[in-house]
PDB file of C-alpha atoms in Angstrom:
ATOM      1  CA  UNK S   1      48.512 250.958 147.548  1.00 87.00           C
ATOM      2  CA  UNK S   2      45.424 252.289 145.753  1.00 91.00           C
ATOM      3  CA  UNK S   3      46.254 254.953 142.965  1.00 92.00           C
ATOM      4  CA  UNK S   4      45.002 257.613 145.423  1.00 95.00           C
ATOM      5  CA  UNK S   5      47.768 256.508 147.880  1.00 95.00           C
ATOM      6  CA  UNK S   6      50.066 256.448 144.893  1.00 95.00           C
ATOM      7  CA  UNK S   7      49.199 259.783 144.142  1.00 96.00           C
ATOM      8  CA  UNK S   8      49.556 261.107 147.484  1.00 96.00           C
ATOM      9  CA  UNK S   9      53.122 259.496 147.972  1.00 96.00           C
ATOM     10  CA  UNK S  10      54.248 261.497 144.971  1.00 96.00           C
ATOM     11  CA  UNK S  11      52.490 264.520 146.271  1.00 95.00           C
ATOM     12  CA  UNK S  12      50.378 264.695 142.846  1.00 97.00           C
ATOM     13  CA  UNK S  13      47.110 266.483 142.541  1.00 97.00           C
ATOM     14  CA  UNK S  14      44.139 264.158 142.005  1.00 98.00           C
ATOM     15  CA  UNK S  15      41.244 265.058 139.682  1.00 98.00           C
ATOM     16  CA  UNK S  16      38.020 263.300 139.087  1.00 97.00           C
ATOM     17  CA  UNK S  17      37.841 263.785 135.359  1.00 97.00           C
ATOM     18  CA  UNK S  18      40.212 265.140 132.519  1.00 97.00           C
ATOM     19  CA  UNK S  19      38.247 268.149 132.205  1.00 98.00           C
ATOM     20  CA  UNK S  20      38.881 269.162 135.833  1.00 98.00           C
ATOM     21  CA  UNK S  21      42.575 268.863 134.973  1.00 98.00           C
ATOM     22  CA  UNK S  22      42.473 270.724 131.946  1.00 97.00           C
ATOM     23  CA  UNK S  23      40.519 273.563 133.698  1.00 97.00           C
ATOM     24  CA  UNK S  24      43.207 273.616 136.436  1.00 97.00           C
ATOM     25  CA  UNK S  25      45.928 274.262 133.802  1.00 96.00           C
ATOM     26  CA  UNK S  26      47.128 270.544 133.618  1.00 98.00           C
ATOM     27  CA  UNK S  27      48.237 269.087 130.374  1.00 97.00           C
ATOM     28  CA  UNK S  28      47.063 265.506 129.939  1.00 98.00           C
ATOM     29  CA  UNK S  29      49.714 262.722 129.072  1.00 97.00           C
ATOM     30  CA  UNK S  30      49.283 258.943 128.843  1.00 95.00           C
ATOM     31  CA  UNK S  31      46.031 257.154 129.902  1.00 96.00           C
ATOM     32  CA  UNK S  32      45.738 253.693 130.963  1.00 94.00           C
ATOM     33  CA  UNK S  33      42.564 251.493 131.030  1.00 93.00           C
ATOM     34  CA  UNK S  34      43.500 248.356 133.071  1.00 88.00           C
ATOM     35  CA  UNK S  35      41.329 245.295 133.200  1.00 85.00           C
ATOM     36  CA  UNK S  36      41.354 245.039 137.200  1.00 83.00           C
ATOM     37  CA  UNK S  37      41.937 247.170 140.290  1.00 74.00           C
ATOM     38  CA  UNK S  38      45.405 245.586 141.058  1.00 75.00           C
ATOM     39  CA  UNK S  39      46.630 246.728 137.486  1.00 92.00           C
ATOM     40  CA  UNK S  40      44.985 250.198 137.866  1.00 93.00           C
ATOM     41  CA  UNK S  41      47.532 250.909 140.826  1.00 92.00           C
ATOM     42  CA  UNK S  42      50.161 249.420 138.885  1.00 93.00           C
ATOM     43  CA  UNK S  43      49.391 251.877 136.022  1.00 95.00           C
ATOM     44  CA  UNK S  44      49.155 254.715 138.404  1.00 95.00           C
ATOM     45  CA  UNK S  45      52.502 254.068 139.794  1.00 96.00           C
ATOM     46  CA  UNK S  46      53.879 253.855 136.331  1.00 95.00           C
ATOM     47  CA  UNK S  47      52.555 257.157 135.311  1.00 96.00           C
ATOM     48  CA  UNK S  48      53.620 258.660 138.712  1.00 97.00           C
ATOM     49  CA  UNK S  49      57.086 257.628 138.072  1.00 96.00           C
ATOM     50  CA  UNK S  50      57.475 259.079 134.677  1.00 96.00           C
ATOM     51  CA  UNK S  51      56.093 262.188 135.744  1.00 97.00           C
ATOM     52  CA  UNK S  52      58.151 262.451 139.135  1.00 97.00           C
ATOM     53  CA  UNK S  53      61.268 261.956 136.716  1.00 96.00           C
ATOM     54  CA  UNK S  54      60.069 264.953 134.636  1.00 96.00           C
ATOM     55  CA  UNK S  55      59.617 267.278 137.925  1.00 96.00           C
ATOM     56  CA  UNK S  56      62.937 266.267 139.520  1.00 95.00           C
ATOM     57  CA  UNK S  57      64.550 267.190 136.015  1.00 95.00           C
ATOM     58  CA  UNK S  58      62.966 270.636 136.361  1.00 94.00           C
ATOM     59  CA  UNK S  59      60.787 270.163 132.982  1.00 94.00           C
ATOM     60  CA  UNK S  60      57.364 270.419 134.809  1.00 96.00           C
ATOM     61  CA  UNK S  61      56.059 272.449 137.853  1.00 96.00           C
ATOM     62  CA  UNK S  62      53.714 270.129 139.337  1.00 97.00           C
ATOM     63  CA  UNK S  63      52.374 266.488 138.615  1.00 98.00           C
ATOM     64  CA  UNK S  64      48.683 265.097 138.685  1.00 98.00           C
ATOM     65  CA  UNK S  65      46.639 262.269 138.020  1.00 98.00           C
ATOM     66  CA  UNK S  66      43.018 261.783 136.879  1.00 98.00           C
ATOM     67  CA  UNK S  67      41.459 258.697 138.598  1.00 96.00           C
ATOM     68  CA  UNK S  68      38.400 257.831 136.929  1.00 95.00           C
ATOM     69  CA  UNK S  69      36.421 254.288 137.566  1.00 91.00           C
ATOM     70  CA  UNK S  70      38.079 252.404 134.739  1.00 89.00           C
ATOM     71  CA  UNK S  71      41.185 254.380 133.746  1.00 94.00           C
ATOM     72  CA  UNK S  72      43.902 256.694 134.804  1.00 97.00           C
ATOM     73  CA  UNK S  73      45.489 259.542 133.286  1.00 97.00           C
ATOM     74  CA  UNK S  74      48.737 261.511 134.023  1.00 97.00           C
ATOM     75  CA  UNK S  75      48.895 265.167 133.780  1.00 98.00           C
ATOM     76  CA  UNK S  76      51.280 267.829 134.628  1.00 98.00           C
ATOM     77  CA  UNK S  77      51.422 271.598 135.221  1.00 97.00           C
ATOM     78  CA  UNK S  78      53.928 273.101 132.614  1.00 95.00           C
ATOM     79  CA  UNK S  79      56.556 275.582 133.983  1.00 89.00           C
ATOM     80  CA  UNK S  80      55.465 279.084 134.080  1.00 78.00           C
ATOM     81  CA  UNK S  81      51.807 278.670 135.160  1.00 66.00           C
TER      82      UNK S  81
END
């Protein structure tokens, strides 16, 4: 699966830049810069699992991911926004 497909599976918002996510009110978390395409999907999966757990625990309102050509960054919308 591609990072975009992984994000869709977890019903995450997808952004092209960290600035776009921040403008939408999302808080940026970890950034992974994998060496190849296969590792990029793995990195996206890892980020989504961590954020999904927080969402299911009620800690955050919504999850998202920033997908750039050579890196992926997790993000979330805090509760109350």
